C-alpha cells in the first residue's frame, strides 16, 4: 500500500512554493543603515549522553535566503565563519544592485561605449559567467537582466508582459556584447547584467575554499536556498552523502536520491519553483535568453553535479534551456559534469557518471536506459 | 442435504464476508494512518534547545511565546508561521514546511521550527 500525501498537502505545498519568491531580500541600498552581521542558529540535536557531538547543524539567513549547514568538525565555530563568508559574498553580490555598485555602473553605461572600471573580483565573476555563456551557446546568458526585471517573477507580478516589450529586450540580449579588458568592463548593447543564476553557486565555491583551509573539518553539507548544495569531504560514517532530488510534480516528495562521494556541487533548475499560470499555461522563471520567454525545452527539472559551484549553477540553467539532447550532454561533458534530466513526459535521463549513484523513489516516472551510441 | 446451503444463507454469508473485508480494510487504513501520524513532528527550537514538539497531522494554531511571539499554524500536514512580532517578519514569509528536515527560521527570536521523523527516506540534504 502506497501512502500518497493528501491532495490538501500538495495544495498547501504548491501555495508555499509560490510564496517562496516573496522571501524578502535584505536591503543593500547605499542609503540604508548598515545591515547587522549575518547570524545563525545552532540546531545541533542534544547528544544522547554527554559526549561531544560528531557533527553540528546550523541554520542561518544569508544571501536573502536560508542556509542549512551540517558540519563534521571538532567544534562549531566554523558554522559562523561560513555564515560570515556568505555575508561577504552577499555584499559583493547583492550590492551590485545598489546604485553605486560595480554592476549597476556597468549596466548604467550599457550601449554608450564607455568602459567602467570594476573590482578584480567582479571582473573575475564576469569572466567566468561570459565563458559559461559562450560554452552554452547563450543558453545561459548574464545579459538578460532587463528581461528578468520585465517578467519580475521575484516580485510576484504574475502576468505575461506585452510581446513587443519582450521581443525588443530579447533582441539586445547576448553575452557577445560583454567586453572585459583587465578590470574594465563595457556592454556594447543596452542590456543589463544579472548573475542571479550563478550567485548561490559562487557562494558554495567560496565556502569550499574556506573549508579547504581548515584541517579540523572532516566533512560538511551546505545548502544555500534549497537549490544549491555543497557536499565536502566525508561523513564520519564514511557513507556517501545522500542528496535527494525534489519530485517536480509532487514537491513534497523526492524524485530520487543521489549518493555522492566527497566534494561535489549540486544545483537544480526547475519549472516548479517560481511560476504562475495564465490561459492554462505555466510560465516559470527560467527564461530562454534567445526568445525572452520561459524555456520550453521539454524539461520539468534538471539537476547538475559538478566540481565547481558557479559551473553547476549556470550549467543547470543552461541545460534547462537546452533540454535533454546532444547539446546539453556535450556541454556537461566539457565541464566534467553530470546531470539528472526529468522531461515533461515523465522520463528520467541520468548521465553515465551518476547512473550508479541515482536511486529512483517517486512512482510515475520512467528511468531511461543509457543512450545507444 | 447437509452440504446444501440455503440460498438466503449464501447471501447472508456473502454479506458477512464483505462486511469482514471492509472492517479489515478499515482497521488497516486506520492503523497505517496512525503510524504515519506518529511519525512526523513539528519541533520548536529556541536558542538551539528543543522547546516543544507537536504532531504534523493535528490541525491547530499555537501561540509561541519565547524571546518574542510567533504564531505556529499546523494544517493539512504542513506547518507555517502565520504571525510574529519580530522586526523583519521573515519567518512569516517563509514557505510552509512538511518534509523531514525542513525548517522555518526566526533569527530575531532565535527560533527554529523543524520537521522531524516521518516516512521520508533518510537523506543528508534536498536540492530543489
CSV table of C-alpha atoms in Angstrom, one decimal:
chain,number,residue,atom,x,y,z
A,1,UNK,CA,0.0,0.0,0.0
A,2,UNK,CA,1.5,3.3,-1.0
A,3,UNK,CA,0.8,6.4,1.1
A,4,UNK,CA,0.3,9.5,-1.0
A,5,UNK,CA,0.1,12.7,0.9
A,6,UNK,CA,-3.5,14.0,0.8
A,7,UNK,CA,-4.2,16.4,-2.0
A,8,UNK,CA,-4.6,19.1,0.6
A,9,UNK,CA,-0.9,18.8,1.5
A,10,UNK,CA,0.1,19.0,-2.1
A,11,UNK,CA,-2.1,22.1,-2.4
A,12,UNK,CA,-0.6,23.7,0.6
A,13,UNK,CA,2.9,23.0,-0.6
A,14,UNK,CA,2.1,24.4,-4.0
A,15,UNK,CA,1.0,27.6,-2.3
A,16,UNK,CA,4.2,27.5,-0.2
A,17,UNK,CA,6.3,27.1,-3.3
A,18,UNK,CA,4.6,30.1,-4.9
A,19,UNK,CA,5.3,32.2,-1.8
A,20,UNK,CA,9.0,31.4,-1.9
A,21,UNK,CA,9.7,34.3,-4.2
A,22,UNK,CA,8.1,36.6,-1.6
A,23,UNK,CA,11.1,36.0,0.7
A,24,UNK,CA,12.5,39.4,1.4
A,25,UNK,CA,15.9,40.3,0.1
A,26,UNK,CA,17.9,42.1,2.7
A,27,UNK,CA,18.2,45.7,1.6
A,28,UNK,CA,21.7,46.6,0.4
A,29,UNK,CA,20.9,50.1,-0.7
A,30,UNK,CA,23.6,52.7,-0.2
A,31,UNK,CA,21.4,54.9,1.9
A,32,UNK,CA,20.0,52.2,4.2
A,33,UNK,CA,21.6,51.7,7.6
A,34,UNK,CA,24.3,49.0,7.7
A,35,UNK,CA,22.9,45.5,8.0
A,36,UNK,CA,23.9,43.6,11.1
A,37,UNK,CA,26.4,40.8,10.6
A,38,UNK,CA,24.7,37.7,9.5
A,39,UNK,CA,23.8,35.5,12.4
A,40,UNK,CA,22.8,31.9,12.5
A,41,UNK,CA,21.4,29.4,15.0
A,42,UNK,CA,23.0,26.2,16.2
A,43,UNK,CA,20.4,23.5,16.0
A,44,UNK,CA,22.5,20.5,16.8
A,45,UNK,CA,20.4,17.9,18.4
A,46,UNK,CA,21.4,17.2,22.0
A,47,UNK,CA,23.6,14.1,22.1
A,48,UNK,CA,22.1,11.1,24.0
A,49,UNK,CA,25.0,11.2,26.5
A,50,UNK,CA,27.4,14.0,27.4
A,51,UNK,CA,29.7,13.1,24.6
A,52,UNK,CA,30.9,15.8,22.2
A,53,UNK,CA,28.6,15.7,19.1
A,54,UNK,CA,30.2,14.4,16.0
A,55,UNK,CA,28.6,16.9,13.8
A,56,UNK,CA,26.9,20.3,14.1
A,57,UNK,CA,23.7,21.5,12.4
A,58,UNK,CA,23.3,25.2,11.9
A,59,UNK,CA,20.7,27.4,10.1
A,60,UNK,CA,21.3,30.9,9.0
A,61,UNK,CA,19.8,33.7,7.0
A,62,UNK,CA,22.2,34.9,4.4
A,63,UNK,CA,22.1,36.0,0.7
A,64,UNK,CA,18.4,36.6,1.2
A,65,UNK,CA,17.8,33.0,1.8
A,66,UNK,CA,18.0,30.2,4.3
A,67,UNK,CA,21.4,28.4,4.6
A,68,UNK,CA,21.5,25.0,6.2
A,69,UNK,CA,24.8,23.5,7.3
A,70,UNK,CA,25.8,20.2,8.7
A,71,UNK,CA,29.5,20.3,9.7
A,72,UNK,CA,31.6,17.3,10.9
A,73,UNK,CA,34.3,19.1,12.9
A,74,UNK,CA,35.9,19.4,16.3
A,75,UNK,CA,33.9,22.5,17.2
A,76,UNK,CA,31.1,24.6,15.8
A,77,UNK,CA,32.9,27.9,15.2
A,78,UNK,CA,33.2,27.0,11.5
A,79,UNK,CA,29.5,27.4,11.1
A,80,UNK,CA,29.6,31.1,12.0
A,81,UNK,CA,32.7,31.5,9.8
A,82,UNK,CA,30.8,30.1,6.9
A,83,UNK,CA,27.8,32.4,7.5
A,84,UNK,CA,30.3,35.3,7.6
A,85,UNK,CA,31.9,34.2,4.3
A,86,UNK,CA,28.4,34.1,2.7
A,87,UNK,CA,27.6,37.5,4.1
A,88,UNK,CA,30.8,38.9,2.4
A,89,UNK,CA,29.8,37.2,-0.8
A,90,UNK,CA,26.3,38.6,-0.5
A,91,UNK,CA,27.7,42.1,0.0
A,92,UNK,CA,29.8,41.7,-3.1
A,93,UNK,CA,26.8,40.3,-5.0
A,94,UNK,CA,23.7,41.9,-3.6
A,95,UNK,CA,25.4,45.3,-3.6
A,96,UNK,CA,25.6,45.0,-7.3
A,97,UNK,CA,22.0,46.1,-7.3
A,98,UNK,CA,22.8,49.2,-5.3
A,99,UNK,CA,23.2,52.4,-7.2
A,100,UNK,CA,26.9,52.7,-6.6
A,101,UNK,CA,27.9,49.1,-7.3
A,102,UNK,CA,30.2,47.8,-10.0
A,103,UNK,CA,27.4,46.0,-11.9
A,104,UNK,CA,25.0,49.0,-11.6
A,105,UNK,CA,27.7,51.2,-13.0
A,106,UNK,CA,28.4,48.8,-15.9
A,107,UNK,CA,24.6,48.5,-16.6
A,108,UNK,CA,24.1,52.3,-16.5
A,109,UNK,CA,26.8,52.7,-19.1
A,110,UNK,CA,25.4,49.9,-21.3
A,111,UNK,CA,25.3,50.8,-25.0
A,112,UNK,CA,27.2,54.0,-24.6
A,113,UNK,CA,30.6,52.6,-25.5
A,114,UNK,CA,32.0,53.8,-22.1
A,115,UNK,CA,34.3,51.4,-20.2
A,116,UNK,CA,33.6,51.0,-16.5
A,117,UNK,CA,36.3,50.1,-14.0
A,118,UNK,CA,35.3,47.3,-11.6
A,119,UNK,CA,36.9,45.3,-8.8
A,120,UNK,CA,39.1,42.4,-9.7
A,121,UNK,CA,36.6,40.1,-8.0
A,122,UNK,CA,33.7,41.4,-10.1
A,123,UNK,CA,35.8,41.1,-13.3
A,124,UNK,CA,36.7,37.5,-12.4
A,125,UNK,CA,33.0,36.6,-11.8
A,126,UNK,CA,32.0,38.3,-15.1
A,127,UNK,CA,34.8,36.5,-17.0
A,128,UNK,CA,33.6,33.1,-15.6
A,129,UNK,CA,30.0,34.0,-16.5
A,130,UNK,CA,30.9,35.0,-20.0
A,131,UNK,CA,32.8,31.8,-20.6
A,132,UNK,CA,29.9,29.7,-19.4
A,133,UNK,CA,27.6,31.7,-21.6
A,134,UNK,CA,29.8,31.2,-24.7
A,135,UNK,CA,30.3,27.4,-23.9
A,136,UNK,CA,26.5,27.0,-23.6
A,137,UNK,CA,25.8,28.9,-26.9
A,138,UNK,CA,24.0,31.5,-24.9
A,139,UNK,CA,21.6,29.1,-23.2
A,140,UNK,CA,22.9,30.7,-20.0
A,141,UNK,CA,23.4,34.4,-20.6
A,142,UNK,CA,24.2,37.0,-17.9
A,143,UNK,CA,22.9,39.9,-20.1
A,144,UNK,CA,19.2,39.0,-19.5
A,145,UNK,CA,18.9,41.4,-16.6
A,146,UNK,CA,16.2,43.6,-18.3
A,147,UNK,CA,14.1,40.6,-19.2
A,148,UNK,CA,14.3,39.2,-15.7
A,149,UNK,CA,13.0,42.6,-14.4
A,150,UNK,CA,10.3,42.8,-17.0
A,151,UNK,CA,8.9,39.4,-16.0
A,152,UNK,CA,9.6,40.1,-12.3
A,153,UNK,CA,9.0,36.6,-11.0
A,154,UNK,CA,10.5,37.6,-7.7
A,155,UNK,CA,8.0,40.4,-7.4
A,156,UNK,CA,5.1,38.1,-8.0
A,157,UNK,CA,3.6,40.2,-10.8
A,158,UNK,CA,2.1,37.0,-12.3
A,159,UNK,CA,1.2,38.4,-15.7
A,160,UNK,CA,2.8,37.9,-19.2
A,161,UNK,CA,4.4,41.1,-20.3
A,162,UNK,CA,3.5,42.6,-23.7
A,163,UNK,CA,5.0,40.6,-26.6
A,164,UNK,CA,6.5,43.7,-28.1
A,165,UNK,CA,8.4,44.5,-24.9
A,166,UNK,CA,9.8,41.0,-24.6
A,167,UNK,CA,10.9,40.9,-28.3
A,168,UNK,CA,12.5,44.4,-28.0
A,169,UNK,CA,14.6,43.4,-24.9
A,170,UNK,CA,15.4,39.9,-26.2
A,171,UNK,CA,16.9,41.4,-29.4
A,172,UNK,CA,19.7,43.0,-27.5
A,173,UNK,CA,20.5,40.1,-25.2
A,174,UNK,CA,23.8,38.4,-25.9
A,175,UNK,CA,27.0,37.6,-24.0
A,176,UNK,CA,28.9,38.6,-27.1
A,177,UNK,CA,28.2,42.2,-26.1
A,178,UNK,CA,30.3,41.9,-22.9
A,179,UNK,CA,33.8,43.4,-23.2
A,180,UNK,CA,36.2,42.7,-20.4
A,181,UNK,CA,39.8,44.2,-20.5
A,182,UNK,CA,41.6,43.7,-17.3
A,183,UNK,CA,39.2,45.3,-14.8
A,184,UNK,CA,37.4,47.4,-17.3
A,185,UNK,CA,34.0,46.3,-18.5
A,186,UNK,CA,31.7,47.6,-21.2
A,187,UNK,CA,28.4,46.4,-22.6
A,188,UNK,CA,28.1,47.0,-26.3
A,189,UNK,CA,24.3,46.9,-26.3
A,190,UNK,CA,21.8,48.5,-23.9
A,191,UNK,CA,21.4,45.3,-21.8
A,192,UNK,CA,21.6,44.7,-18.1
A,193,UNK,CA,23.8,42.1,-16.4
A,194,UNK,CA,22.1,39.7,-13.9
A,195,UNK,CA,24.2,37.0,-12.3
A,196,UNK,CA,21.3,35.5,-10.3
A,197,UNK,CA,21.7,32.1,-12.0
A,198,UNK,CA,25.2,31.9,-10.6
A,199,UNK,CA,25.2,33.6,-7.2
A,200,UNK,CA,24.4,30.7,-4.9
A,201,UNK,CA,26.9,28.5,-6.8
A,202,UNK,CA,29.6,31.1,-6.2
A,203,UNK,CA,28.7,31.2,-2.6
A,204,UNK,CA,29.3,27.4,-2.5
A,205,UNK,CA,32.7,27.9,-4.2
A,206,UNK,CA,33.7,30.4,-1.5
A,207,UNK,CA,32.6,28.0,1.3
A,208,UNK,CA,34.6,25.2,-0.3
A,209,UNK,CA,37.7,27.4,-0.4
A,210,UNK,CA,37.3,28.3,3.2
A,211,UNK,CA,36.7,24.6,4.3
A,212,UNK,CA,39.8,23.5,2.4
A,213,UNK,CA,41.8,25.9,4.6
A,214,UNK,CA,40.6,24.2,7.8
A,215,UNK,CA,42.3,21.0,8.9
A,216,UNK,CA,39.7,20.4,11.6
A,217,UNK,CA,36.7,20.0,9.3
A,218,UNK,CA,36.2,16.4,8.2
A,219,UNK,CA,33.1,16.9,6.2
A,220,UNK,CA,30.2,19.3,5.6
A,221,UNK,CA,27.0,19.7,3.7
A,222,UNK,CA,25.9,23.2,3.0
A,223,UNK,CA,22.5,24.0,1.3
A,224,UNK,CA,22.0,27.6,0.0
A,225,UNK,CA,18.4,28.5,-0.6
A,226,UNK,CA,17.5,24.9,-1.4
A,227,UNK,CA,18.7,25.0,-4.9
A,228,UNK,CA,22.5,24.8,-4.5
A,229,UNK,CA,24.1,22.1,-2.3
A,230,UNK,CA,27.8,21.6,-1.5
A,231,UNK,CA,29.0,18.3,-0.2
A,232,UNK,CA,32.5,18.5,1.2
A,233,UNK,CA,34.8,15.7,2.5
A,234,UNK,CA,33.3,12.8,4.3
A,235,UNK,CA,30.8,12.0,7.0
A,236,UNK,CA,32.2,10.1,10.0
A,237,UNK,CA,30.3,7.0,8.9
A,238,UNK,CA,32.3,7.2,5.6
A,239,UNK,CA,29.0,6.6,3.8
A,240,UNK,CA,28.3,8.7,0.7
A,241,UNK,CA,26.4,11.9,1.0
A,242,UNK,CA,22.7,11.3,0.2
A,243,UNK,CA,21.2,14.3,-1.6
A,244,UNK,CA,17.5,14.0,-2.5
A,245,UNK,CA,16.2,15.4,-5.8
A,246,UNK,CA,12.8,17.0,-5.5
A,247,UNK,CA,9.9,15.4,-7.4
A,248,UNK,CA,9.0,18.2,-9.8
A,249,UNK,CA,5.2,17.5,-9.7
A,250,UNK,CA,4.9,16.5,-6.1
A,251,UNK,CA,7.3,18.9,-4.5
A,252,UNK,CA,6.6,17.3,-1.1
A,253,UNK,CA,8.2,14.2,-2.3
A,254,UNK,CA,11.6,13.0,-3.6
A,255,UNK,CA,12.1,12.0,-7.2
A,256,UNK,CA,15.2,10.1,-6.1
A,257,UNK,CA,18.4,10.2,-4.2
A,258,UNK,CA,21.9,10.8,-5.3
A,259,UNK,CA,24.7,9.1,-3.4
A,260,UNK,CA,27.7,11.3,-3.8
A,261,UNK,CA,31.3,10.7,-2.7
A,262,UNK,CA,33.5,13.5,-1.4
A,263,UNK,CA,33.2,17.1,-2.6
A,264,UNK,CA,30.5,17.9,-5.2
A,265,UNK,CA,28.3,20.9,-6.1
A,266,UNK,CA,24.7,20.1,-6.9
A,267,UNK,CA,22.2,22.6,-8.4
A,268,UNK,CA,18.7,22.2,-9.7
A,269,UNK,CA,16.7,24.3,-12.2
A,270,UNK,CA,13.0,23.5,-12.5
A,271,UNK,CA,9.7,24.9,-13.7
A,272,UNK,CA,8.1,24.5,-10.3
A,273,UNK,CA,10.0,26.9,-8.0
A,274,UNK,CA,8.7,30.3,-9.2
A,275,UNK,CA,5.9,30.3,-11.7
A,276,UNK,CA,2.4,31.4,-12.5
A,277,UNK,CA,-0.3,30.1,-14.7
A,278,UNK,CA,-2.2,32.1,-17.3
A,279,UNK,CA,-4.5,30.8,-20.0
A,280,UNK,CA,-3.8,27.3,-18.8
A,281,UNK,CA,-0.1,27.6,-19.5
A,282,UNK,CA,2.7,27.5,-16.9
A,283,UNK,CA,5.1,30.5,-17.0
A,284,UNK,CA,8.2,29.7,-14.9
A,285,UNK,CA,11.2,31.8,-14.0
A,286,UNK,CA,13.9,30.1,-16.2
A,287,UNK,CA,14.0,32.4,-19.3
A,288,UNK,CA,15.4,31.3,-22.6
A,289,UNK,CA,17.7,34.2,-23.5
A,290,UNK,CA,17.1,33.7,-27.2
A,291,UNK,CA,13.3,34.2,-27.0
A,292,UNK,CA,12.8,36.1,-23.8
A,293,UNK,CA,10.1,33.6,-22.8
A,294,UNK,CA,10.3,30.8,-20.2
A,295,UNK,CA,12.3,28.0,-21.6
A,296,UNK,CA,10.1,25.4,-23.3
A,297,UNK,CA,12.6,22.6,-23.9
A,298,UNK,CA,10.5,19.7,-22.7
A,299,UNK,CA,12.0,19.6,-19.2
A,300,UNK,CA,10.4,19.8,-15.7
A,301,UNK,CA,13.8,19.9,-13.9
A,302,UNK,CA,17.4,19.2,-14.3
A,303,UNK,CA,19.9,18.6,-11.5
A,304,UNK,CA,23.6,19.1,-12.3
A,305,UNK,CA,26.5,17.7,-10.3
A,306,UNK,CA,29.9,19.4,-11.0
A,307,UNK,CA,33.2,20.1,-9.4
A,308,UNK,CA,32.6,23.9,-9.1
A,309,UNK,CA,29.5,25.7,-7.7
A,310,UNK,CA,29.4,28.5,-10.2
A,311,UNK,CA,29.5,26.0,-13.1
A,312,UNK,CA,26.9,23.7,-11.6
A,313,UNK,CA,24.6,26.6,-11.0
A,314,UNK,CA,25.0,28.1,-14.5
A,315,UNK,CA,25.0,24.6,-16.2
A,316,UNK,CA,21.7,23.7,-14.6
A,317,UNK,CA,20.1,26.8,-16.1
A,318,UNK,CA,21.8,26.2,-19.5
A,319,UNK,CA,20.7,22.5,-19.5
A,320,UNK,CA,17.2,23.5,-18.6
A,321,UNK,CA,17.1,25.9,-21.5
A,322,UNK,CA,18.7,23.5,-24.0
A,323,UNK,CA,16.6,20.5,-23.0
A,324,UNK,CA,17.7,16.9,-23.0
A,325,UNK,CA,19.8,16.2,-26.1
A,326,UNK,CA,23.2,16.3,-27.6
A,327,UNK,CA,23.9,20.0,-27.0
A,328,UNK,CA,23.3,19.7,-23.2
A,329,UNK,CA,25.2,16.4,-23.0
A,330,UNK,CA,28.2,17.8,-24.8
A,331,UNK,CA,28.2,20.9,-22.6
A,332,UNK,CA,28.1,18.8,-19.4
A,333,UNK,CA,30.9,16.6,-20.7
A,334,UNK,CA,33.1,19.6,-21.5
A,335,UNK,CA,32.9,20.6,-17.8
A,336,UNK,CA,33.2,17.0,-16.5
A,337,UNK,CA,29.7,17.4,-15.1
A,338,UNK,CA,26.7,15.0,-14.8
A,339,UNK,CA,23.0,15.5,-14.6
A,340,UNK,CA,19.6,14.0,-13.9
A,341,UNK,CA,17.1,15.3,-16.5
A,342,UNK,CA,13.3,15.0,-16.0
A,343,UNK,CA,11.3,15.5,-19.1
A,344,UNK,CA,7.7,16.8,-19.3
A,345,UNK,CA,6.6,13.3,-20.5
A,346,UNK,CA,8.0,12.0,-17.1
A,347,UNK,CA,11.1,10.3,-18.4
A,348,UNK,CA,14.3,10.4,-16.3
A,349,UNK,CA,17.6,10.5,-18.1
A,350,UNK,CA,20.7,10.1,-16.0
A,351,UNK,CA,24.2,10.7,-17.5
A,352,UNK,CA,26.8,8.0,-17.1
A,353,UNK,CA,28.7,9.5,-14.2
A,354,UNK,CA,25.6,9.4,-12.0
A,355,UNK,CA,24.0,6.2,-13.3
A,356,UNK,CA,25.1,4.1,-10.4
A,357,UNK,CA,24.6,6.9,-7.9
A,358,UNK,CA,20.9,7.7,-8.6
A,359,UNK,CA,18.1,5.7,-7.0
A,360,UNK,CA,14.6,6.5,-8.1
A,361,UNK,CA,12.0,6.9,-5.4
A,362,UNK,CA,8.9,8.5,-6.9
A,363,UNK,CA,6.4,6.5,-8.9
A,364,UNK,CA,5.0,7.8,-12.2
A,365,UNK,CA,8.4,8.4,-13.8
A,366,UNK,CA,10.3,6.1,-16.2
A,367,UNK,CA,14.0,5.8,-15.7
A,368,UNK,CA,15.5,5.5,-19.2
A,369,UNK,CA,18.4,3.1,-20.1
A,370,UNK,CA,21.6,4.7,-21.3
A,371,UNK,CA,21.6,6.1,-24.9
A,372,UNK,CA,22.8,3.7,-27.6
A,373,UNK,CA,25.8,5.1,-29.3
B,1,UNK,CA,-28.8,-32.4,2.4
B,2,UNK,CA,-26.1,-31.3,4.8
B,3,UNK,CA,-23.8,-29.9,2.1
B,4,UNK,CA,-26.5,-27.7,0.6
B,5,UNK,CA,-26.6,-24.2,1.9
B,6,UNK,CA,-29.9,-22.4,1.5
B,7,UNK,CA,-29.9,-19.5,-0.9
B,8,UNK,CA,-30.7,-16.9,1.7
B,9,UNK,CA,-27.8,-18.2,3.8
B,10,UNK,CA,-25.4,-17.8,0.9
B,11,UNK,CA,-26.5,-14.2,0.5
B,12,UNK,CA,-26.0,-13.7,4.2
B,13,UNK,CA,-22.6,-15.3,4.2
B,14,UNK,CA,-21.6,-13.1,1.3
B,15,UNK,CA,-22.7,-10.1,3.3
B,16,UNK,CA,-20.7,-11.2,6.3
B,17,UNK,CA,-17.6,-11.7,4.1
B,18,UNK,CA,-17.9,-8.3,2.6
B,19,UNK,CA,-18.5,-6.7,6.0
B,20,UNK,CA,-15.5,-8.5,7.4
B,21,UNK,CA,-13.3,-7.4,4.4
B,22,UNK,CA,-14.5,-3.8,4.8
B,23,UNK,CA,-13.8,-3.9,8.5
B,24,UNK,CA,-10.3,-5.3,7.9
B,25,UNK,CA,-9.6,-2.7,5.3
B,26,UNK,CA,-10.8,0.0,7.7
B,27,UNK,CA,-8.6,-1.2,10.5
B,28,UNK,CA,-5.6,-1.4,8.2
B,29,UNK,CA,-6.3,2.1,6.9
B,30,UNK,CA,-6.6,3.5,10.4
B,31,UNK,CA,-3.5,1.6,11.6
B,32,UNK,CA,-1.3,2.8,8.8
B,33,UNK,CA,-2.7,6.3,9.1
B,34,UNK,CA,-2.0,6.3,12.8
B,35,UNK,CA,1.6,5.0,12.2
B,36,UNK,CA,2.1,7.9,9.8
B,37,UNK,CA,0.6,10.3,12.3
B,38,UNK,CA,3.0,9.2,15.0
B,39,UNK,CA,5.9,9.7,12.6
B,40,UNK,CA,6.3,13.4,11.7
B,41,UNK,CA,6.6,16.0,14.4
B,42,UNK,CA,6.8,19.8,14.2
B,43,UNK,CA,9.7,20.6,16.6
B,44,UNK,CA,10.3,24.1,18.0
B,45,UNK,CA,13.9,25.0,19.0
B,46,UNK,CA,14.8,28.2,20.9
B,47,UNK,CA,18.5,29.1,21.1
B,48,UNK,CA,19.3,25.6,19.8
B,49,UNK,CA,17.4,23.8,22.6
B,50,UNK,CA,14.2,21.9,21.8
B,51,UNK,CA,11.3,23.7,23.5
B,52,UNK,CA,8.3,21.9,22.2
B,53,UNK,CA,7.0,19.4,19.6
B,54,UNK,CA,3.6,18.8,18.0
B,55,UNK,CA,2.2,16.3,15.6
B,56,UNK,CA,2.3,17.4,12.0
B,57,UNK,CA,-1.1,15.8,11.4
B,58,UNK,CA,-3.2,17.6,14.1
B,59,UNK,CA,-4.6,20.9,12.7
B,60,UNK,CA,-4.0,23.6,15.3
B,61,UNK,CA,-2.8,27.1,15.8
B,62,UNK,CA,-0.2,27.5,18.6
B,63,UNK,CA,1.0,30.8,20.1
B,64,UNK,CA,4.7,30.6,20.8
B,65,UNK,CA,6.0,33.0,23.4
B,66,UNK,CA,9.7,32.6,24.0
B,67,UNK,CA,12.0,35.5,23.1
B,68,UNK,CA,9.0,37.0,21.3
B,69,UNK,CA,5.8,36.0,19.8
B,70,UNK,CA,5.3,33.7,16.8
B,71,UNK,CA,2.1,32.0,15.8
B,72,UNK,CA,2.7,28.5,14.5
B,73,UNK,CA,-0.1,27.0,12.4
B,74,UNK,CA,-0.3,23.3,11.6
B,75,UNK,CA,-2.8,22.5,8.9
B,76,UNK,CA,-3.2,19.7,6.4
B,77,UNK,CA,0.2,18.2,7.2
B,78,UNK,CA,2.2,21.4,6.8
B,79,UNK,CA,3.5,23.9,9.3
B,80,UNK,CA,3.9,27.6,8.9
B,81,UNK,CA,4.5,30.7,10.9
B,82,UNK,CA,1.5,32.9,10.3
B,83,UNK,CA,2.2,35.9,12.6
B,84,UNK,CA,5.2,37.3,14.5
B,85,UNK,CA,6.3,40.4,16.3
B,86,UNK,CA,9.9,40.2,15.2
B,87,UNK,CA,11.2,43.2,13.2
B,88,UNK,CA,11.8,41.5,9.9
B,89,UNK,CA,8.9,39.0,9.9
B,90,UNK,CA,11.0,36.8,7.6
B,91,UNK,CA,9.6,33.8,9.4
B,92,UNK,CA,6.1,34.6,8.2
B,93,UNK,CA,7.3,35.0,4.6
B,94,UNK,CA,9.0,31.5,4.6
B,95,UNK,CA,7.2,28.7,2.9
B,96,UNK,CA,5.2,26.1,4.8
B,97,UNK,CA,7.2,23.0,5.7
B,98,UNK,CA,6.1,19.4,5.6
B,99,UNK,CA,9.2,17.3,4.8
B,100,UNK,CA,11.6,15.8,7.2
B,101,UNK,CA,14.5,18.2,7.9
B,102,UNK,CA,12.7,21.3,6.5
B,103,UNK,CA,12.9,24.4,8.7
B,104,UNK,CA,11.4,27.8,9.3
B,105,UNK,CA,13.8,30.2,11.0
B,106,UNK,CA,13.1,33.4,13.0
B,107,UNK,CA,16.6,34.7,13.8
B,108,UNK,CA,15.5,37.7,15.9
B,109,UNK,CA,13.7,35.3,18.3
B,110,UNK,CA,16.4,32.6,17.8
B,111,UNK,CA,13.6,30.3,16.9
B,112,UNK,CA,13.6,27.3,14.6
B,113,UNK,CA,10.6,25.2,13.5
B,114,UNK,CA,11.8,21.9,12.1
B,115,UNK,CA,10.0,18.8,10.8
B,116,UNK,CA,11.5,15.6,12.4
B,117,UNK,CA,10.6,12.0,11.8
B,118,UNK,CA,8.1,10.9,9.3
B,119,UNK,CA,8.2,8.4,6.5
B,120,UNK,CA,10.6,10.3,4.2
B,121,UNK,CA,13.8,8.5,3.3
B,122,UNK,CA,16.8,9.5,5.5
B,123,UNK,CA,18.9,11.9,3.4
B,124,UNK,CA,21.6,14.4,4.2
B,125,UNK,CA,20.2,17.2,2.0
B,126,UNK,CA,17.5,18.0,-0.5
B,127,UNK,CA,18.0,20.0,-3.7
B,128,UNK,CA,15.1,21.6,-5.4
